[in-house]
PDB file of C-alpha atoms in Angstrom:
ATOM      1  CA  UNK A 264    -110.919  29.704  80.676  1.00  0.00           C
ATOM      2  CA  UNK A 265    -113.344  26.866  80.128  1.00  0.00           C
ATOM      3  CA  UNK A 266    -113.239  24.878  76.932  1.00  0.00           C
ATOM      4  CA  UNK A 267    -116.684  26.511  76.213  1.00  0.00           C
ATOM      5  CA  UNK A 268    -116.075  29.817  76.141  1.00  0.00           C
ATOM      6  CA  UNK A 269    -112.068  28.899  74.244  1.00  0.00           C
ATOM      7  CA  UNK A 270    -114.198  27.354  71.360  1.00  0.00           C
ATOM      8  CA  UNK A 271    -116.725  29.386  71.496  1.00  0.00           C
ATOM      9  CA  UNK A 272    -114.657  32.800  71.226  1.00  0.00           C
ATOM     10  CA  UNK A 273    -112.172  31.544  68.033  1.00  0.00           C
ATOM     11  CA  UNK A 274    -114.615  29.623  65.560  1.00  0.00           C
ATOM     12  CA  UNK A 275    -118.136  30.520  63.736  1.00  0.00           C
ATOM     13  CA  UNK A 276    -120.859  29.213  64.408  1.00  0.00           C
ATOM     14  CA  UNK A 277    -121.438  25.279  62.933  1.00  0.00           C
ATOM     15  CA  UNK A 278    -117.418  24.539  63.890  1.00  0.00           C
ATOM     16  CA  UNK A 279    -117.481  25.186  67.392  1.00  0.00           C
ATOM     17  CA  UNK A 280    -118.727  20.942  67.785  1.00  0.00           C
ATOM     18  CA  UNK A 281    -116.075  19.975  65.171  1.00  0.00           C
ATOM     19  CA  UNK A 282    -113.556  21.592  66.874  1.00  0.00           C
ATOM     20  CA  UNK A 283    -114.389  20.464  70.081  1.00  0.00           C
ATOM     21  CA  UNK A 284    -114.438  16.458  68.775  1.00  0.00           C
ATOM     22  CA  UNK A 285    -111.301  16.754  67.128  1.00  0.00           C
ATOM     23  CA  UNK A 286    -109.950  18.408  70.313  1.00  0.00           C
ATOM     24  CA  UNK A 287    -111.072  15.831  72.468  1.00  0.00           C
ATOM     25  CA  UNK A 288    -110.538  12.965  70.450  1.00  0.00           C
ATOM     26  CA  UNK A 289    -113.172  11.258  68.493  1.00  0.00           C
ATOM     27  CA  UNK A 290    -113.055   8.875  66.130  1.00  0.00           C
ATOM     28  CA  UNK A 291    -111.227  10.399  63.047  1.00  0.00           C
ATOM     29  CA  UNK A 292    -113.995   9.099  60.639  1.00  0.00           C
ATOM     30  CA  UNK A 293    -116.463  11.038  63.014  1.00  0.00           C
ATOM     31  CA  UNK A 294    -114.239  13.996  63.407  1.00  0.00           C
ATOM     32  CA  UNK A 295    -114.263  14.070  59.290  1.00  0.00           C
ATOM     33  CA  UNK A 296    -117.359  13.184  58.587  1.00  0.00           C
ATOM     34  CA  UNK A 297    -118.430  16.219  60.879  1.00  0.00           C
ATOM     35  CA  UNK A 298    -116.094  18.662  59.194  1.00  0.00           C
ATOM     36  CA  UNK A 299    -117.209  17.811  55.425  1.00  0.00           C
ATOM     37  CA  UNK A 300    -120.838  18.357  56.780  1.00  0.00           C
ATOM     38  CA  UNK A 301    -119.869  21.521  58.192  1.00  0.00           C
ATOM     39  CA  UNK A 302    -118.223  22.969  55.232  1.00  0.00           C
ATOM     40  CA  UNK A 303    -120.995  21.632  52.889  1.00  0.00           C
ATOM     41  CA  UNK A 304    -123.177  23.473  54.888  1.00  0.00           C
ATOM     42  CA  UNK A 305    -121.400  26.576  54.079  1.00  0.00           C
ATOM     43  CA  UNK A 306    -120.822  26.410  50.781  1.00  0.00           C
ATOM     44  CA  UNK A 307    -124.079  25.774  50.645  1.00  0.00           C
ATOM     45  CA  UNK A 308    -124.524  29.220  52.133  1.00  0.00           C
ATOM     46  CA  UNK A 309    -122.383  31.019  49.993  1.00  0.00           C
ATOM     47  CA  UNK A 310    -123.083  29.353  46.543  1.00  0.00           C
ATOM     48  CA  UNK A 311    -120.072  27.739  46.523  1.00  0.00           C
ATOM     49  CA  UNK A 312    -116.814  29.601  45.876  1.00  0.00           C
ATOM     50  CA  UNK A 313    -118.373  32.297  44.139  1.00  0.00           C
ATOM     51  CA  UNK A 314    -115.395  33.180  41.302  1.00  0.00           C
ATOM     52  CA  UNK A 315    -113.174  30.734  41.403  1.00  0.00           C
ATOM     53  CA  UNK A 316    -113.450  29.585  37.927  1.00  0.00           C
ATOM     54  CA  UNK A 317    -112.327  32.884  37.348  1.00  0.00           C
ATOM     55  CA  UNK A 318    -109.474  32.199  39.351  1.00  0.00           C
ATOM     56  CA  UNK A 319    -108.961  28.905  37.498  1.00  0.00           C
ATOM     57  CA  UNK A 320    -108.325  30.842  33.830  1.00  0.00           C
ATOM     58  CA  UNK A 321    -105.910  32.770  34.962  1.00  0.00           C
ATOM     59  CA  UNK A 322    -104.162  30.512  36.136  1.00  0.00           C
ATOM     60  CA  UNK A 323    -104.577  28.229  33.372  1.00  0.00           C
ATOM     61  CA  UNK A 324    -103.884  31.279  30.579  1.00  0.00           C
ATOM     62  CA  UNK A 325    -100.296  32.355  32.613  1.00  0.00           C
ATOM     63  CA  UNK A 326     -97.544  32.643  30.396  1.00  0.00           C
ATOM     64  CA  UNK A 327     -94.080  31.931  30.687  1.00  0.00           C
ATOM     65  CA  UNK A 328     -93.972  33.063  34.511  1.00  0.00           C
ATOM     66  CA  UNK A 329     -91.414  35.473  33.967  1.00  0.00           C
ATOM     67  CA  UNK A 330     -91.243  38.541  36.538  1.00  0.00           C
ATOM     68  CA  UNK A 331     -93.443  40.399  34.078  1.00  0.00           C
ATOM     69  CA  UNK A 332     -96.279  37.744  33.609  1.00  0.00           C
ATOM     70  CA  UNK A 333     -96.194  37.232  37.735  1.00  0.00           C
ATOM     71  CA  UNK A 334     -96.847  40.928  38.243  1.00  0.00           C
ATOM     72  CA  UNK A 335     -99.775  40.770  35.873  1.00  0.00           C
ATOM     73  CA  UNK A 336    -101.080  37.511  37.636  1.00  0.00           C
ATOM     74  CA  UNK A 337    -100.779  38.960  41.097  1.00  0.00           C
ATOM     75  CA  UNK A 338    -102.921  42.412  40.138  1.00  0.00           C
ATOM     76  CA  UNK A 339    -105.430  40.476  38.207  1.00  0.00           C
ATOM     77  CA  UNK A 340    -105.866  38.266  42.050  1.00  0.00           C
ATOM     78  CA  UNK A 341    -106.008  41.407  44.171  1.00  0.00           C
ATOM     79  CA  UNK A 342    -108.682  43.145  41.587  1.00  0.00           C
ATOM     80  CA  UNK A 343    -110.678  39.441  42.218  1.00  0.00           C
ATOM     81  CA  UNK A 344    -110.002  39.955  45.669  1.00  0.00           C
ATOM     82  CA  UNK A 345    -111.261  43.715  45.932  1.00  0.00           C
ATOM     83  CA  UNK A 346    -114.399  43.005  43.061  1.00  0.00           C
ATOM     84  CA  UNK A 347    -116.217  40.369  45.777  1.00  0.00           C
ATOM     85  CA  UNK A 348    -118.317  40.774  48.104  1.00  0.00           C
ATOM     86  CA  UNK A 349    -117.433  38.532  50.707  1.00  0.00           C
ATOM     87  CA  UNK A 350    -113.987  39.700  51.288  1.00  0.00           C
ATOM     88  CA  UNK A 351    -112.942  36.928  53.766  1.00  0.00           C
ATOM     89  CA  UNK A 352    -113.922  34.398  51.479  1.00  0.00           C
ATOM     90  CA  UNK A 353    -112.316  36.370  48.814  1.00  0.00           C
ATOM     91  CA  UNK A 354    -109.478  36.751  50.589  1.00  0.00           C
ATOM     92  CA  UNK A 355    -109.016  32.779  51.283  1.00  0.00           C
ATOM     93  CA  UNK A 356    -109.697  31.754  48.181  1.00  0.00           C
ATOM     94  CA  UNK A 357    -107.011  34.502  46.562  1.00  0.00           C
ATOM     95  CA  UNK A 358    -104.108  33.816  48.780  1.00  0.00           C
ATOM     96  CA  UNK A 359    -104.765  30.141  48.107  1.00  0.00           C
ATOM     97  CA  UNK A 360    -104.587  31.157  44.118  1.00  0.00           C
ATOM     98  CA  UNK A 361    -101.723  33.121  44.286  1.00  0.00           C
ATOM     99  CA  UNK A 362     -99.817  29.768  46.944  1.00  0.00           C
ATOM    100  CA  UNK A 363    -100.554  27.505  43.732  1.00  0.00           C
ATOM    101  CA  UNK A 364     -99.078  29.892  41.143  1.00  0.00           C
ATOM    102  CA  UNK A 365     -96.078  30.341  43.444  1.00  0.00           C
ATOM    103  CA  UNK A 366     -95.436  26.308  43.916  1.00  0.00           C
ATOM    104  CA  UNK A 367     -96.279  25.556  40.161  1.00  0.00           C
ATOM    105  CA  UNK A 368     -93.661  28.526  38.980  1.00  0.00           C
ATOM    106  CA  UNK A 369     -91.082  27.037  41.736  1.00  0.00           C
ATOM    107  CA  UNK A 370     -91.309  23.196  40.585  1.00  0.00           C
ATOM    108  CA  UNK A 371     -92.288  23.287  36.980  1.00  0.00           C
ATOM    109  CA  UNK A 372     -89.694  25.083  34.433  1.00  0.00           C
ATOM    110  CA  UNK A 373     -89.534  23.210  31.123  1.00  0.00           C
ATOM    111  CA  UNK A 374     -86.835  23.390  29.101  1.00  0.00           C
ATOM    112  CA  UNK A 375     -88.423  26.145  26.920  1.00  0.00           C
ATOM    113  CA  UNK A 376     -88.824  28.668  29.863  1.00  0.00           C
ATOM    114  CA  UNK A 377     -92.987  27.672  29.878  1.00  0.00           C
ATOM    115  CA  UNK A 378     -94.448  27.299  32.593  1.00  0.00           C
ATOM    116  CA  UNK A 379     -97.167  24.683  32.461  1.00  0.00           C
ATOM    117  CA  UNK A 380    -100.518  26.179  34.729  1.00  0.00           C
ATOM    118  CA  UNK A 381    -102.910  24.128  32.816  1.00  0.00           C
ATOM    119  CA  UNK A 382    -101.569  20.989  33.956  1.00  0.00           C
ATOM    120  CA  UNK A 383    -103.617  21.287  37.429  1.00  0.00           C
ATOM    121  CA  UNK A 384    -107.272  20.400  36.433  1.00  0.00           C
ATOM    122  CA  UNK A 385    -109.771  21.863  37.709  1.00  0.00           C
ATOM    123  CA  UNK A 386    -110.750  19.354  40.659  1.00  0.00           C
ATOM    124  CA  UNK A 387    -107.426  19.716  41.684  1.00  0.00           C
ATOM    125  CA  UNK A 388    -107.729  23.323  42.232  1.00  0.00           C
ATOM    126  CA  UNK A 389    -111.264  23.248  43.544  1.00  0.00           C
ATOM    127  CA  UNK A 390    -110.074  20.311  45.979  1.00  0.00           C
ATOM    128  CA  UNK A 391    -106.732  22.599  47.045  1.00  0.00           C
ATOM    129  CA  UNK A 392    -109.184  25.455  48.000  1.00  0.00           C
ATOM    130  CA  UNK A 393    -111.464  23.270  50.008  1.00  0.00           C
ATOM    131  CA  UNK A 394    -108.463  22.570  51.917  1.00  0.00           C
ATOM    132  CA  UNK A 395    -107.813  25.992  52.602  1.00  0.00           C
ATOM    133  CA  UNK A 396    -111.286  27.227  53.622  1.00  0.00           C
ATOM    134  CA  UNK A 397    -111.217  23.973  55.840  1.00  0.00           C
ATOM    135  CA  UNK A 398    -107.985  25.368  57.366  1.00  0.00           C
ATOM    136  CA  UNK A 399    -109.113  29.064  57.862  1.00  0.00           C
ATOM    137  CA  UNK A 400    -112.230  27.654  59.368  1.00  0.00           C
ATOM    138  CA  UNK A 401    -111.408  24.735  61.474  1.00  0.00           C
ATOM    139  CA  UNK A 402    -107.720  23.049  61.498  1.00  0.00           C
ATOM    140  CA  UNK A 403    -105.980  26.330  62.212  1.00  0.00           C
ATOM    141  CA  UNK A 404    -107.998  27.392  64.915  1.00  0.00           C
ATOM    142  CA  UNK A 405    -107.866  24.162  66.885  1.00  0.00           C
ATOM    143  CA  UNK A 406    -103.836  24.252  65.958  1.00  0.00           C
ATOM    144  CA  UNK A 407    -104.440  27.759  67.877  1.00  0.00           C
ATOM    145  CA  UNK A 408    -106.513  26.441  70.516  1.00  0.00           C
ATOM    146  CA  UNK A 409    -104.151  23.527  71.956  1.00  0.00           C
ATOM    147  CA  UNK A 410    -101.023  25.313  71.340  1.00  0.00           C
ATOM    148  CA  UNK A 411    -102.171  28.020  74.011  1.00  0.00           C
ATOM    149  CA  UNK A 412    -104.094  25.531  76.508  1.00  0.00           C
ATOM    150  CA  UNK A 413    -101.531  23.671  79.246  1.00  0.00           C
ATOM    151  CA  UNK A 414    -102.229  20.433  78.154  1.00  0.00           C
ATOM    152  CA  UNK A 415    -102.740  19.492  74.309  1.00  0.00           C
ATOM    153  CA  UNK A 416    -105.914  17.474  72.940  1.00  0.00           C
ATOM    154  CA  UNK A 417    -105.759  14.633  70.645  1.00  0.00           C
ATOM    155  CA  UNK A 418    -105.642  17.315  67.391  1.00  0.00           C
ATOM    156  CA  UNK A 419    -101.917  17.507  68.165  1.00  0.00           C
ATOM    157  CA  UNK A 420    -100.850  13.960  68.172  1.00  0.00           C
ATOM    158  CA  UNK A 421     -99.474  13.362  64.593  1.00  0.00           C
ATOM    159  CA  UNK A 422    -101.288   9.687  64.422  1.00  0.00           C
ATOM    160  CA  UNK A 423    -104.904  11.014  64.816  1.00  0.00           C
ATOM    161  CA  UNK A 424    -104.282  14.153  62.491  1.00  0.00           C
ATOM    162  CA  UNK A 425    -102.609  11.767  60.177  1.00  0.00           C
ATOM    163  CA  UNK A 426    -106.033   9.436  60.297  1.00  0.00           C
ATOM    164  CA  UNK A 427    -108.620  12.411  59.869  1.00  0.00           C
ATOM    165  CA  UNK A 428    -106.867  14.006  57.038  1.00  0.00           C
ATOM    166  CA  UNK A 429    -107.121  10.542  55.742  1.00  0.00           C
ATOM    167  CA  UNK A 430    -110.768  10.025  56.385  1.00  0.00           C
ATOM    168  CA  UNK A 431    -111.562  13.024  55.031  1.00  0.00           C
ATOM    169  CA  UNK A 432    -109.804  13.057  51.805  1.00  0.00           C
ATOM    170  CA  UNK A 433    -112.797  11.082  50.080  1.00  0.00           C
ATOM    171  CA  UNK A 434    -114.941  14.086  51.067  1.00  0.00           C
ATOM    172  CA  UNK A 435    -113.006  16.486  49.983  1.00  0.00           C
ATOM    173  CA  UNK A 436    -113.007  14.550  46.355  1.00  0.00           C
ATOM    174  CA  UNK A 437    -116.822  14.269  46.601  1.00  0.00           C
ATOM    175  CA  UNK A 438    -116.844  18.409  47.239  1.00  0.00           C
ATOM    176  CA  UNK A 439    -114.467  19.048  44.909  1.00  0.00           C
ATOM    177  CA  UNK A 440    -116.379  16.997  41.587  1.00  0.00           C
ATOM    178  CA  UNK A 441    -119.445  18.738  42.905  1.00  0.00           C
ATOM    179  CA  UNK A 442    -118.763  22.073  42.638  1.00  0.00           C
ATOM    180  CA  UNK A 443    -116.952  21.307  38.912  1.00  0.00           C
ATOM    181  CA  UNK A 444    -120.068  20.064  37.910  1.00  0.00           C
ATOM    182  CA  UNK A 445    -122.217  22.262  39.823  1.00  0.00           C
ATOM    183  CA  UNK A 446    -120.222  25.768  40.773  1.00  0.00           C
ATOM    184  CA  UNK A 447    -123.282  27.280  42.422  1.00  0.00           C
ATOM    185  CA  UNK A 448    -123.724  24.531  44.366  1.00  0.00           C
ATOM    186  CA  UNK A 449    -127.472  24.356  44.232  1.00  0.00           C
ATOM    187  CA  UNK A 450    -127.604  20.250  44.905  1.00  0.00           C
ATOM    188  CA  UNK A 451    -124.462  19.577  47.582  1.00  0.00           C
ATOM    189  CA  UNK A 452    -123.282  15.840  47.646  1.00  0.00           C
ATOM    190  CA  UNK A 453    -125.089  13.879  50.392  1.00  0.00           C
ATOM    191  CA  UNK A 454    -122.566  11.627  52.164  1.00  0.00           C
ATOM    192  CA  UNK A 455    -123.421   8.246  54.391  1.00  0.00           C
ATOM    193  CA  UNK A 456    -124.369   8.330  57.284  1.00  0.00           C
ATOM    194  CA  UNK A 457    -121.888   7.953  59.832  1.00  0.00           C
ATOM    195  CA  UNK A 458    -122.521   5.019  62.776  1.00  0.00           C
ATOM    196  CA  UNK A 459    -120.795   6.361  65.793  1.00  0.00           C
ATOM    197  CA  UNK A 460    -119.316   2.705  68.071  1.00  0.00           C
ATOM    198  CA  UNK A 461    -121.454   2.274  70.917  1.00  0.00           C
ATOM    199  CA  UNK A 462    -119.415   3.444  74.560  1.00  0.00           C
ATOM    200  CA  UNK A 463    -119.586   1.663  77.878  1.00  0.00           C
ATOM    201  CA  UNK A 464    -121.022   4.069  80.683  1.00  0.00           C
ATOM    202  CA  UNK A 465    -117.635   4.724  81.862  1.00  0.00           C
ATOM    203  CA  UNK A 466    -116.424   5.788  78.670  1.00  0.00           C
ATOM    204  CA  UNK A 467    -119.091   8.279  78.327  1.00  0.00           C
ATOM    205  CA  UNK A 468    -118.791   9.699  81.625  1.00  0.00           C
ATOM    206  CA  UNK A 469    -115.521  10.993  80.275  1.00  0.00           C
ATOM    207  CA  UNK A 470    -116.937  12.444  76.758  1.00  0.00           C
ATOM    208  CA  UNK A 471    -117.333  16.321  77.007  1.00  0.00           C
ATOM    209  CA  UNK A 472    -121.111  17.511  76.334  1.00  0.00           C
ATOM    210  CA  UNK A 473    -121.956  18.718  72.915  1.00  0.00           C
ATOM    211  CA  UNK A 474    -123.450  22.021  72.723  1.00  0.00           C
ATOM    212  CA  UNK A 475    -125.755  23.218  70.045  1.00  0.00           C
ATOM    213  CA  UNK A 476    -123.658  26.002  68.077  1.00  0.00           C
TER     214      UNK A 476
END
């Protein structure tokens, strides 16, 4: 099956041309800088993640994180879940809720039985579900892609995931302080532009074309 039609067939529209440059191996501060613009631009489109302060208080409110408490945590998510509209979004944005909970009640037992929530702030949370949508959206799908394709792209070597994830951390910060400040997201960050390194011919005879998504 061409690369086209591969692409094409497993992401929306607007991450079809990330995908494809992380695939293929561009430079992980284009590859990044690509990806932030692409999730701006949907966030953008959906106001942001519409309830997830919401999402932030009860985690922040939890109680002692006892079997009882959990239960209450995990109906209050699924009502969230069920009262939105946009149920995938929804649904990202609770599962990556109720991961958090799980981790913090795992690693963090004082020696009073509480459970502190309220020591991840807010950015931190915002930043943890950008991460997720970014992974429903792009990272999984391209983890999806070269795992069923003969030969693997550049995604899967751990050195260039290892350098986009870097590059792309600042962005992630930038998105994150935005949309605590801003939870509608009615003025998105602007970012630099990025200056993409001049090729030889040769080189670009081997770069795949870009399609408009």
């Amino acid at each position: 099956m061409p690369d086209k039609d591969i692409f094409d067939r497993n992401l929306a529209k607007g991450w079809r041309n990330v995908a494809r440059s992380a695939h293929c191996g561009f430079d992980p501060k284009d590859v990044a800088h690509r990806a932030a613009v692409a999730l701006r631009r949907d966030l953008r489109a959906s106001c942001g993640f519409p309830g997830w302060e919401e999402l932030y208080d009860i985690l922040a409110v939890s109680g002692k994180g006892n079997e009882e408490d959990a239960l209450k945590v995990f109906d209050k998510a699924k009502s969230f879940e069920r009262a939105t509209d946009d149920r995938d979004l929804a649904g990202v944005l609770t599962k990556t809720f109720l991961q958090i909970y799980i981790t913090i009640m795992d690693s963090q037992n004082h020696g009073d039985g509480k459970i502190r929530f309220d020591l991840l702030s807010k950015k931190e949370f915002v930043k943890k579900l950008c991460t997720k949508f970014l992974d429903y959206r792009l990272h999984s799908k391209i983890d999806m892609i070269e795992r069923s394709g003969q030969e693997r792209g550049y995604w899967s070597g751990p050195e260039y995931n290892q350098a986009y994830f870097q590059e792309l951390n600042p962005y992630l910060e930038i998105i994150a302080e935005t949309l605590v400040r801003d939870p509608g997201f009615a003025k998105p960050p602007t970012f630099h532009r990025y200056h993409r390194v001049r090729r030889t011919t040769e080189e670009l005879m081997h770069i795949p074309i870009e399609l408009q998504d």
